[in-house]
Amino acid sequence: MNLILFYLSFGIGTLAGSSFLYTLVIFSQSFPSFHGFSGIVFFCLFLPFPLIFLGTGYLLDRYSKKWILFSFQAIHVLAAFLIFYFADSFAGNPLYLLPVAFLNGIAMTTVLPGRMAILRDIAPHHRLVFHTIAGNLVLILFFGINPVIIGSLKESFNFSELFGLLGSMNILSMILLIFVRITEVTHKIEGIRFNFSEVKNFLLHDIVSRQVMYVAILTMLALGPIQVLLPLYVRDVLGLGEFSRGKVLAPLGIGLFFGGAISMVLHKRDNKGRILLSLLIFSSFVFIGFFPFQKAWITSLSLLLFGIAGGVLSSLLPAILQKRSEDRVRGRLLSLYMVCFQFTPAVSGLVSAFLGDAFGIIEAFSYLGGFFLFASILSFFVYSELREA
């Protein structure tokens, strides 16, 4: 029952959080603004990760994960209700969205790794990898399906009401978290320091974990254009409305779900590194298939295949880190992983927004796709330790 309560809180909070990101991006695209503005909003959502991840990782390693998570999730509520109450003001002054996006990003720096780190304290030790994958499956599933959910809700609600709903969902998630019983151990460890040296030393000595971080960065690079440029491509090039746009993008979530489910089988295999690097190449090929044909069903099929590969990648990567890391650095290591996982798409999303404005959406996709493919093939041959892991 305790795990059920946790997963309910996890699922509702994750759906609210991922939906907030998508809704804020399309909200920023709904009124006139300067070139690349939605990319800047998206960038501000994740800017706090590299700035304060060390501090939030320290908090998770040193103090009660449950109440740290509860406190930072309250910031999600604040950000959502700020837009709920002042949506008209934001529409008239779009730049005011940037500090709200940054505020929401501060919450994400701790909420995302905090939920994963809590699994260590409530899941049976021999099932830790399984529950890490299961938790990540919840994360990627709701990330993938939120466009169709928000697209459907947008038919009946305005943006202000949507943000009010998302804030209320976070409150429900926090209430459920209160009733989760957690036997915490790591915060009692003495001598944990507010610095990065222990994590750095761990990564210097564990080359497989270091290469996992590199692959996480390459994996997440493609998500920036998908979250910033692809909704514009579906709206402006394919000419589809809000609900239809959500349906075109929804197969990403379906693929992520199946990919995460497949990873529950693959995590027991010995050659996980070779699987990861091969799927990285495959996902780069699929990325190139998003745009050339200008057909909605081809875009959806490509998203489905990309999601399957991404679901396996984003499930196995943190599971490997969770298993290889030491107790005293796990919170900070997972926070660093979340920086790679979340901030990399922010950078690529910002770059893709400006490339789209400068050269056109299709041309931007082609340049980015070529880069991803080259980097993934190179990684397969360079990261030999991970390939043999």
Coordinates of N, CA and C in Angstrom, one line a residue, residues 62-277:
R62 N 21.4 14.9 2.7 CA 21.6 15.2 4.1 C 20.4 15.3 4.9
Y63 N 19.2 15.6 4.3 CA 18.0 15.8 5.1 C 16.9 14.9 4.6
S64 N 15.7 15.0 5.2 CA 14.6 14.2 4.9 C 14.1 14.4 3.4
K65 N 14.2 13.4 2.6 CA 13.9 13.5 1.2 C 12.4 13.8 1.0
K66 N 11.6 13.2 1.9 CA 10.1 13.4 1.8 C 9.7 14.9 1.9
W67 N 10.3 15.5 3.0 CA 9.8 16.9 3.2 C 10.6 17.9 2.3
I68 N 11.8 17.6 1.9 CA 12.4 18.4 0.9 C 11.6 18.3 -0.4
L69 N 11.2 17.1 -0.8 CA 10.3 17.0 -2.0 C 9.0 17.7 -1.8
F70 N 8.4 17.6 -0.7 CA 7.1 18.3 -0.4 C 7.3 19.8 -0.6
S71 N 8.3 20.3 0.0 CA 8.6 21.8 0.0 C 8.8 22.3 -1.4
F72 N 9.6 21.6 -2.2 CA 9.9 22.1 -3.5 C 8.7 21.9 -4.5
Q73 N 7.9 20.9 -4.2 CA 6.7 20.7 -5.1 C 5.7 21.8 -4.8
A74 N 5.7 22.4 -3.6 CA 4.9 23.6 -3.4 C 5.2 24.8 -4.3
I75 N 6.5 24.8 -4.8 CA 6.9 25.9 -5.7 C 6.2 25.6 -7.1
H76 N 6.0 24.4 -7.4 CA 5.3 24.1 -8.7 C 3.9 24.7 -8.5
V77 N 3.2 24.5 -7.4 CA 1.9 25.0 -7.2 C 1.9 26.5 -7.3
L78 N 2.9 27.2 -6.7 CA 3.0 28.7 -6.8 C 3.1 29.1 -8.3
A79 N 4.0 28.5 -9.0 CA 4.2 28.9 -10.4 C 2.9 28.7 -11.2
A80 N 2.2 27.6 -11.0 CA 1.0 27.4 -11.8 C -0.1 28.4 -11.5
F81 N -0.3 28.7 -10.2 CA -1.3 29.6 -9.8 C -1.0 31.1 -10.1
L82 N 0.3 31.4 -10.2 CA 0.7 32.7 -10.7 C 0.1 33.0 -12.1
I83 N 0.3 32.0 -13.0 CA -0.2 32.1 -14.3 C -1.8 32.0 -14.3
F84 N -2.3 31.2 -13.5 CA -3.8 31.1 -13.3 C -4.4 32.5 -13.0
Y85 N -3.8 33.2 -12.1 CA -4.4 34.5 -11.7 C -4.0 35.6 -12.6
F86 N -2.8 35.5 -13.3 CA -2.3 36.7 -14.0 C -2.1 36.4 -15.5
A87 N -2.9 35.4 -16.0 CA -2.7 35.0 -17.4 C -2.8 36.2 -18.4
D88 N -3.8 37.1 -18.2 CA -3.9 38.2 -19.1 C -2.7 39.2 -19.0
S89 N -2.2 39.3 -17.8 CA -1.0 40.2 -17.7 C 0.2 39.6 -18.4
F90 N 0.3 38.3 -18.4 CA 1.4 37.6 -19.0 C 1.3 37.7 -20.6
A91 N 0.0 37.6 -21.0 CA -0.2 37.8 -22.5 C 0.2 39.2 -23.0
G92 N -0.1 40.2 -22.1 CA 0.3 41.5 -22.5 C 1.7 41.8 -22.3
N93 N 2.4 41.1 -21.4 CA 3.8 41.4 -21.1 C 4.5 40.0 -21.1
P94 N 4.8 39.4 -22.2 CA 5.4 38.0 -22.3 C 6.6 37.8 -21.5
L95 N 7.5 38.9 -21.4 CA 8.7 38.7 -20.7 C 8.5 38.3 -19.2
Y96 N 7.3 38.6 -18.6 CA 7.1 38.2 -17.3 C 7.0 36.7 -17.1
L97 N 6.8 36.0 -18.2 CA 6.8 34.5 -18.2 C 8.2 33.9 -17.8
L98 N 9.2 34.7 -18.1 CA 10.6 34.1 -17.9 C 10.9 33.9 -16.4
P99 N 10.6 34.8 -15.5 CA 10.9 34.5 -14.1 C 10.0 33.4 -13.5
V100 N 8.7 33.3 -14.0 CA 7.9 32.2 -13.6 C 8.4 30.9 -14.1
A101 N 8.9 30.8 -15.3 CA 9.5 29.6 -15.8 C 10.7 29.2 -15.0
F102 N 11.5 30.2 -14.6 CA 12.7 30.0 -13.8 C 12.3 29.5 -12.4
L103 N 11.3 30.0 -11.9 CA 10.8 29.6 -10.6 C 10.3 28.1 -10.6
N104 N 9.6 27.8 -11.7 CA 9.2 26.4 -11.8 C 10.4 25.5 -12.0
G105 N 11.4 26.0 -12.6 CA 12.7 25.2 -12.8 C 13.4 24.9 -11.5
I106 N 13.3 25.9 -10.6 CA 13.9 25.7 -9.2 C 13.3 24.5 -8.6
A107 N 12.0 24.3 -8.7 CA 11.3 23.2 -8.1 C 11.7 21.9 -8.8
M108 N 11.8 21.9 -10.1 CA 12.2 20.7 -10.8 C 13.6 20.2 -10.5
T109 N 14.5 21.0 -10.1 CA 15.8 20.6 -9.8 C 15.8 19.6 -8.6
T110 N 14.9 19.7 -7.7 CA 14.8 18.8 -6.6 C 13.7 17.8 -6.7
V111 N 12.5 18.2 -7.2 CA 11.4 17.3 -7.3 C 11.7 16.0 -8.1
L112 N 12.4 16.2 -9.3 CA 12.6 15.1 -10.2 C 13.6 14.1 -9.6
P113 N 14.8 14.5 -9.1 CA 15.7 13.5 -8.5 C 15.2 13.1 -7.1
G114 N 14.5 13.9 -6.5 CA 13.9 13.6 -5.1 C 13.0 12.4 -5.2
R115 N 12.1 12.3 -6.2 CA 11.2 11.2 -6.3 C 12.0 9.9 -6.6
M116 N 13.0 10.0 -7.4 CA 13.8 8.8 -7.7 C 14.6 8.4 -6.5
A117 N 15.2 9.3 -5.8 CA 16.0 9.0 -4.6 C 15.2 8.4 -3.5
I118 N 13.9 8.8 -3.4 CA 13.1 8.2 -2.3 C 12.8 6.7 -2.5
L119 N 12.9 6.3 -3.8 CA 12.7 4.8 -4.0 C 13.7 4.0 -3.3
R120 N 14.9 4.5 -3.1 CA 15.9 3.8 -2.3 C 15.4 3.5 -0.9
D121 N 14.6 4.3 -0.3 CA 14.1 4.2 1.1 C 12.8 3.4 1.2
I122 N 12.1 3.2 0.2 CA 10.8 2.6 0.3 C 10.7 1.3 -0.5
A123 N 11.5 1.1 -1.5 CA 11.5 -0.2 -2.3 C 12.4 -1.2 -1.7
P124 N 12.0 -2.5 -1.8 CA 12.9 -3.6 -1.4 C 14.3 -3.5 -2.1
H125 N 15.4 -3.7 -1.4 CA 16.7 -3.5 -2.0 C 16.8 -4.4 -3.3
H126 N 16.4 -5.7 -3.2 CA 16.6 -6.5 -4.4 C 15.7 -6.2 -5.5
R127 N 14.7 -5.2 -5.3 CA 13.9 -4.8 -6.4 C 14.1 -3.3 -6.8
L128 N 15.3 -2.8 -6.3 CA 15.6 -1.4 -6.5 C 15.6 -1.0 -8.0
V129 N 16.4 -1.8 -8.8 CA 16.5 -1.5 -10.2 C 15.1 -1.6 -10.9
F130 N 14.3 -2.6 -10.6 CA 13.0 -2.7 -11.2 C 12.2 -1.4 -10.9
H131 N 12.1 -1.0 -9.6 CA 11.3 0.2 -9.2 C 11.9 1.5 -9.8
T132 N 13.2 1.5 -10.0 CA 13.8 2.7 -10.6 C 13.3 2.8 -12.1
I133 N 13.3 1.6 -12.8 CA 12.8 1.6 -14.1 C 11.3 1.9 -14.1
A134 N 10.5 1.4 -13.2 CA 9.1 1.6 -13.1 C 8.8 3.1 -12.9
G135 N 9.6 3.7 -12.0 CA 9.4 5.1 -11.7 C 9.7 6.0 -12.9
N136 N 10.8 5.6 -13.6 CA 11.2 6.3 -14.8 C 10.1 6.1 -15.9
L137 N 9.5 4.9 -15.9 CA 8.5 4.7 -16.9 C 7.3 5.6 -16.7
V138 N 6.9 5.8 -15.4 CA 5.9 6.8 -15.1 C 6.2 8.2 -15.6
L139 N 7.5 8.6 -15.4 CA 8.0 9.9 -15.8 C 7.9 10.0 -17.3
I140 N 8.4 9.1 -18.1 CA 8.4 9.2 -19.5 C 7.1 9.0 -20.2
L141 N 6.2 8.2 -19.6 CA 4.9 8.0 -20.1 C 4.1 9.3 -20.1
F142 N 4.1 10.0 -18.9 CA 3.3 11.2 -18.8 C 3.9 12.3 -19.5
F143 N 5.2 12.3 -19.7 CA 5.9 13.3 -20.5 C 5.4 13.2 -21.9
G144 N 5.2 11.9 -22.4 CA 4.9 11.7 -23.8 C 3.4 11.9 -24.1
I145 N 2.5 11.6 -23.2 CA 1.1 11.7 -23.5 C 0.5 13.1 -23.2
N146 N 1.2 13.9 -22.5 CA 0.6 15.2 -22.1 C 0.2 16.1 -23.2
P147 N 0.8 16.0 -24.4 CA 0.3 16.9 -25.5 C -1.1 16.6 -25.9
V148 N -1.5 15.3 -25.9 CA -2.9 15.0 -26.3 C -3.8 15.3 -25.2
I149 N -3.4 15.1 -23.9 CA -4.2 15.5 -22.8 C -4.5 17.0 -22.8
I150 N -3.4 17.8 -22.9 CA -3.6 19.2 -22.9 C -4.3 19.7 -24.2
G151 N -4.1 19.0 -25.3 CA -4.8 19.4 -26.5 C -6.3 19.2 -26.4
S152 N -6.6 18.1 -25.7 CA -8.1 17.8 -25.5 C -8.7 18.7 -24.5
L153 N -8.0 19.0 -23.4 CA -8.5 20.0 -22.4 C -8.6 21.4 -23.0
K154 N -7.7 21.7 -23.9 CA -7.7 23.1 -24.5 C -9.0 23.3 -25.3
E155 N -9.6 22.3 -25.7 CA -10.9 22.4 -26.5 C -12.0 23.0 -25.6
S156 N -11.9 22.8 -24.3 CA -12.9 23.2 -23.3 C -12.5 24.3 -22.3
F157 N -11.1 24.4 -22.1 CA -10.6 25.4 -21.1 C -9.7 26.3 -21.7
N158 N -9.6 27.5 -21.2 CA -8.6 28.5 -21.6 C -7.3 28.2 -20.9
F159 N -6.2 29.0 -21.2 CA -4.9 28.7 -20.6 C -4.9 29.0 -19.1
S160 N -5.6 30.0 -18.7 CA -5.7 30.3 -17.2 C -6.3 29.1 -16.5
E161 N -7.4 28.5 -17.0 CA -8.0 27.4 -16.3 C -7.1 26.2 -16.3
L162 N -6.4 26.0 -17.4 CA -5.5 24.9 -17.5 C -4.4 24.9 -16.4
F163 N -3.8 26.1 -16.2 CA -2.8 26.2 -15.2 C -3.3 26.1 -13.8
G164 N -4.6 26.5 -13.6 CA -5.2 26.3 -12.3 C -5.4 24.8 -12.0
L165 N -5.8 24.0 -13.1 CA -6.0 22.6 -12.9 C -4.6 21.9 -12.6
L166 N -3.6 22.3 -13.3 CA -2.3 21.7 -13.0 C -1.8 22.0 -11.6
G167 N -2.0 23.2 -11.1 CA -1.7 23.6 -9.7 C -2.4 22.7 -8.7
S168 N -3.7 22.5 -9.0 CA -4.5 21.6 -8.1 C -4.0 20.2 -8.1
M169 N -3.6 19.7 -9.3 CA -3.1 18.3 -9.3 C -1.8 18.2 -8.5
N170 N -1.0 19.2 -8.5 CA 0.2 19.2 -7.6 C -0.1 19.2 -6.2
I171 N -1.2 19.9 -5.8 CA -1.6 19.9 -4.4 C -2.1 18.5 -4.0
L172 N -2.9 17.8 -4.9 CA -3.3 16.4 -4.6 C -2.1 15.5 -4.5
S173 N -1.1 15.7 -5.3 CA 0.1 14.9 -5.2 C 0.8 15.1 -3.9
M174 N 0.8 16.3 -3.4 CA 1.5 16.6 -2.1 C 0.7 16.0 -0.9
I175 N -0.6 16.0 -1.0 CA -1.4 15.4 0.0 C -1.2 13.9 0.1
L176 N -1.1 13.2 -1.0 CA -0.8 11.8 -1.0 C 0.6 11.5 -0.5
L177 N 1.5 12.4 -0.8 CA 2.9 12.2 -0.3 C 3.0 12.2 1.3
I178 N 2.1 13.0 1.9 CA 2.1 13.1 3.3 C 1.9 11.7 4.0
F179 N 1.1 10.9 3.3 CA 0.7 9.6 3.9 C 1.7 8.5 3.5
V180 N 2.8 8.8 2.8 CA 3.8 7.8 2.4 C 4.8 7.7 3.6
R181 N 4.9 6.4 4.0 CA 5.9 6.2 5.1 C 7.2 5.9 4.5
I182 N 8.2 6.6 5.0 CA 9.6 6.5 4.4 C 10.6 6.3 5.6
T183 N 11.3 5.2 5.5 CA 12.4 4.9 6.4 C 13.7 5.5 5.8
E184 N 14.1 6.7 6.2 CA 15.2 7.3 5.6 C 16.5 7.0 6.3
V185 N 17.6 6.8 5.5 CA 18.8 6.4 6.1 C 19.9 7.4 5.7
T186 N 19.9 7.8 4.4 CA 21.1 8.5 3.9 C 21.3 9.9 4.5
H187 N 20.2 10.5 5.0 CA 20.3 11.8 5.6 C 21.0 11.8 6.9
K188 N 21.1 10.6 7.5 CA 21.8 10.5 8.8 C 23.3 10.3 8.7
I189 N 23.8 10.1 7.5 CA 25.2 9.9 7.3 C 26.0 11.2 7.7
E190 N 26.9 11.1 8.5 CA 27.7 12.2 8.9 C 28.8 12.5 7.9
G191 N 29.2 13.8 7.7 CA 30.3 14.1 6.9 C 30.0 14.4 5.5
I192 N 28.7 14.4 5.1 CA 28.4 14.8 3.7 C 28.6 16.3 3.5
R193 N 29.4 16.6 2.5 CA 29.8 18.0 2.3 C 29.0 18.6 1.2
F194 N 28.9 20.0 1.3 CA 28.2 20.7 0.3 C 29.2 21.0 -0.9
N195 N 29.6 20.0 -1.6 CA 30.5 20.2 -2.7 C 30.4 19.0 -3.7
F196 N 31.1 19.1 -4.8 CA 30.9 18.2 -5.9 C 32.1 17.2 -5.9
S197 N 33.1 17.3 -5.0 CA 34.3 16.6 -5.2 C 34.0 15.1 -5.1
E198 N 33.2 14.6 -4.2 CA 32.9 13.2 -4.0 C 32.3 12.6 -5.3
V199 N 31.3 13.3 -5.9 CA 30.7 12.9 -7.1 C 31.7 12.9 -8.2
K200 N 32.5 13.9 -8.3 CA 33.6 14.0 -9.3 C 34.5 12.8 -9.2
N201 N 35.0 12.5 -8.0 CA 35.9 11.4 -7.8 C 35.3 10.1 -8.2
F202 N 34.0 9.9 -7.8 CA 33.3 8.7 -8.2 C 33.3 8.5 -9.7
L203 N 32.9 9.6 -10.4 CA 32.9 9.5 -11.9 C 34.3 9.3 -12.5
L204 N 35.3 9.9 -11.9 CA 36.6 9.7 -12.4 C 37.1 8.3 -12.3
H205 N 36.6 7.6 -11.3 CA 37.1 6.2 -11.1 C 36.1 5.2 -11.7
D206 N 34.9 5.6 -12.0 CA 34.0 4.7 -12.6 C 33.7 5.2 -14.0
I207 N 34.4 4.7 -15.0 CA 34.4 5.2 -16.4 C 33.0 4.8 -17.0
V208 N 32.4 3.7 -16.6 CA 31.1 3.3 -17.2 C 30.1 4.4 -16.8
S209 N 30.0 4.7 -15.5 CA 29.1 5.7 -15.1 C 29.3 7.1 -15.8
R210 N 30.6 7.4 -16.0 CA 30.9 8.7 -16.7 C 30.4 8.6 -18.1
Q211 N 30.5 7.5 -18.8 CA 30.1 7.4 -20.1 C 28.5 7.3 -20.2
V212 N 27.9 6.8 -19.1 CA 26.5 6.9 -19.1 C 26.0 8.3 -19.1
M213 N 26.7 9.2 -18.4 CA 26.4 10.6 -18.4 C 26.5 11.2 -19.8
Y214 N 27.6 10.8 -20.5 CA 27.7 11.3 -21.9 C 26.6 10.9 -22.7
V215 N 26.2 9.6 -22.6 CA 25.1 9.1 -23.5 C 23.8 9.8 -23.1
A216 N 23.6 10.1 -21.8 CA 22.4 10.8 -21.4 C 22.3 12.2 -22.1
I217 N 23.4 12.9 -22.2 CA 23.4 14.2 -22.8 C 23.1 14.0 -24.3
L218 N 23.7 13.1 -25.0 CA 23.4 12.8 -26.4 C 21.9 12.4 -26.6
T219 N 21.4 11.6 -25.7 CA 20.0 11.2 -25.8 C 19.1 12.3 -25.7
M220 N 19.3 13.2 -24.7 CA 18.4 14.3 -24.5 C 18.5 15.5 -25.4
L221 N 19.6 15.5 -26.2 CA 19.7 16.6 -27.2 C 18.5 16.7 -28.1
A222 N 18.0 15.6 -28.5 CA 16.9 15.6 -29.5 C 15.6 16.0 -28.9
L223 N 15.5 16.0 -27.6 CA 14.2 16.3 -27.0 C 13.9 17.8 -27.1
G224 N 14.9 18.7 -27.1 CA 14.7 20.1 -27.3 C 14.0 20.5 -28.5
P225 N 14.5 20.1 -29.7 CA 13.7 20.4 -30.9 C 12.3 19.7 -31.0
I226 N 12.2 18.6 -30.4 CA 10.9 17.9 -30.3 C 9.9 18.7 -29.5
Q227 N 10.3 19.3 -28.4 CA 9.4 20.0 -27.5 C 9.2 21.5 -28.0
V228 N 10.1 22.1 -28.7 CA 10.0 23.4 -29.2 C 9.6 23.6 -30.6
L229 N 10.3 22.9 -31.5 CA 10.1 23.0 -32.9 C 9.0 22.1 -33.5
L230 N 8.9 20.9 -33.0 CA 7.9 20.0 -33.5 C 6.4 20.5 -33.4
P231 N 6.0 21.0 -32.2 CA 4.7 21.6 -32.2 C 4.5 22.7 -33.2
L232 N 5.5 23.5 -33.5 CA 5.4 24.5 -34.5 C 5.3 23.9 -35.9
Y233 N 6.0 22.8 -36.1 CA 6.0 22.1 -37.4 C 4.6 21.6 -37.7
V234 N 4.0 21.0 -36.6 CA 2.7 20.4 -36.8 C 1.7 21.5 -37.0
R235 N 1.8 22.6 -36.4 CA 0.8 23.7 -36.5 C 1.0 24.4 -37.8
D236 N 2.3 24.8 -38.1 CA 2.5 25.8 -39.2 C 2.7 25.0 -40.6
V237 N 3.4 23.9 -40.5 CA 3.7 23.2 -41.8 C 2.6 22.2 -42.1
L238 N 2.2 21.4 -41.1 CA 1.1 20.5 -41.4 C -0.3 21.1 -41.3
G239 N -0.4 22.3 -40.6 CA -1.6 23.1 -40.6 C -2.7 22.4 -39.7
L240 N -2.3 21.8 -38.6 CA -3.3 21.2 -37.7 C -3.6 22.0 -36.5
G241 N -4.9 21.8 -36.0 CA -5.3 22.5 -34.8 C -4.8 21.9 -33.6
E242 N -5.2 22.5 -32.4 CA -4.6 22.1 -31.1 C -4.9 20.6 -30.8
F243 N -6.1 20.1 -30.9 CA -6.4 18.8 -30.6 C -5.7 17.8 -31.6
S244 N -5.7 18.1 -32.8 CA -5.1 17.3 -33.9 C -3.6 17.3 -33.6
R245 N -3.0 18.4 -33.2 CA -1.6 18.5 -33.0 C -1.2 17.6 -31.8
G246 N -2.1 17.5 -30.8 CA -1.8 16.6 -29.7 C -1.9 15.2 -30.1
K247 N -2.8 14.8 -31.0 CA -2.9 13.4 -31.5 C -1.6 13.0 -32.3
V248 N -1.1 14.0 -33.1 CA 0.1 13.7 -33.8 C 1.3 13.4 -32.9
L249 N 1.4 14.2 -31.8 CA 2.5 14.1 -30.9 C 2.4 13.0 -29.9
A250 N 1.1 12.5 -29.7 CA 0.9 11.5 -28.7 C 1.6 10.2 -28.8
P251 N 1.9 9.7 -30.1 CA 2.6 8.4 -30.2 C 4.0 8.4 -29.5
L252 N 4.5 9.6 -29.3 CA 5.8 9.7 -28.5 C 5.6 9.0 -27.2
G253 N 4.5 9.4 -26.5 CA 4.2 8.8 -25.2 C 4.0 7.3 -25.2
I254 N 3.3 6.9 -26.3 CA 3.0 5.4 -26.4 C 4.3 4.7 -26.6
G255 N 5.2 5.3 -27.4 CA 6.5 4.6 -27.7 C 7.4 4.6 -26.4
L256 N 7.3 5.7 -25.7 CA 8.1 5.8 -24.4 C 7.6 4.7 -23.4
F257 N 6.3 4.5 -23.4 CA 5.7 3.5 -22.5 C 6.2 2.1 -22.9
F258 N 6.1 1.8 -24.2 CA 6.6 0.5 -24.6 C 8.1 0.3 -24.4
G259 N 8.8 1.4 -24.7 CA 10.3 1.3 -24.5 C 10.6 1.1 -23.1
G260 N 9.9 1.8 -22.1 CA 10.2 1.6 -20.7 C 9.8 0.2 -20.3
A261 N 8.7 -0.4 -20.8 CA 8.3 -1.8 -20.5 C 9.4 -2.8 -21.0
I262 N 9.9 -2.5 -22.2 CA 10.9 -3.4 -22.8 C 12.2 -3.4 -21.9
S263 N 12.5 -2.2 -21.4 CA 13.7 -2.0 -20.5 C 13.6 -2.9 -19.3
M264 N 12.4 -3.2 -18.8 CA 12.3 -4.1 -17.6 C 12.8 -5.5 -17.9
V265 N 12.8 -5.9 -19.2 CA 13.4 -7.2 -19.6 C 14.9 -7.0 -19.9
L266 N 15.2 -5.9 -20.6 CA 16.6 -5.7 -21.0 C 17.5 -5.4 -19.8
H267 N 17.0 -4.9 -18.7 CA 17.9 -4.6 -17.6 C 18.6 -5.8 -17.0
K268 N 18.1 -7.0 -17.3 CA 18.8 -8.2 -16.8 C 19.9 -8.7 -17.7
R269 N 20.0 -8.1 -18.9 CA 21.0 -8.6 -19.8 C 22.4 -8.1 -19.5
D270 N 23.4 -8.8 -19.9 CA 24.8 -8.4 -19.6 C 25.3 -7.3 -20.6
N271 N 24.8 -7.2 -21.8 CA 25.3 -6.3 -22.8 C 24.5 -5.1 -22.9
K272 N 24.1 -4.5 -21.8 CA 23.2 -3.3 -21.8 C 23.9 -2.1 -22.5
G273 N 25.2 -2.0 -22.4 CA 25.9 -0.9 -23.0 C 25.8 -0.9 -24.5
R274 N 26.0 -2.1 -25.1 CA 25.9 -2.2 -26.6 C 24.4 -1.9 -27.0
I275 N 23.5 -2.3 -26.2 CA 22.1 -2.0 -26.5 C 21.8 -0.5 -26.5
L276 N 22.3 0.1 -25.5 CA 22.1 1.6 -25.4 C 22.7 2.3 -26.5
L277 N 24.0 2.0 -26.9 CA 24.6 2.8 -28.0 C 24.0 2.4 -29.3

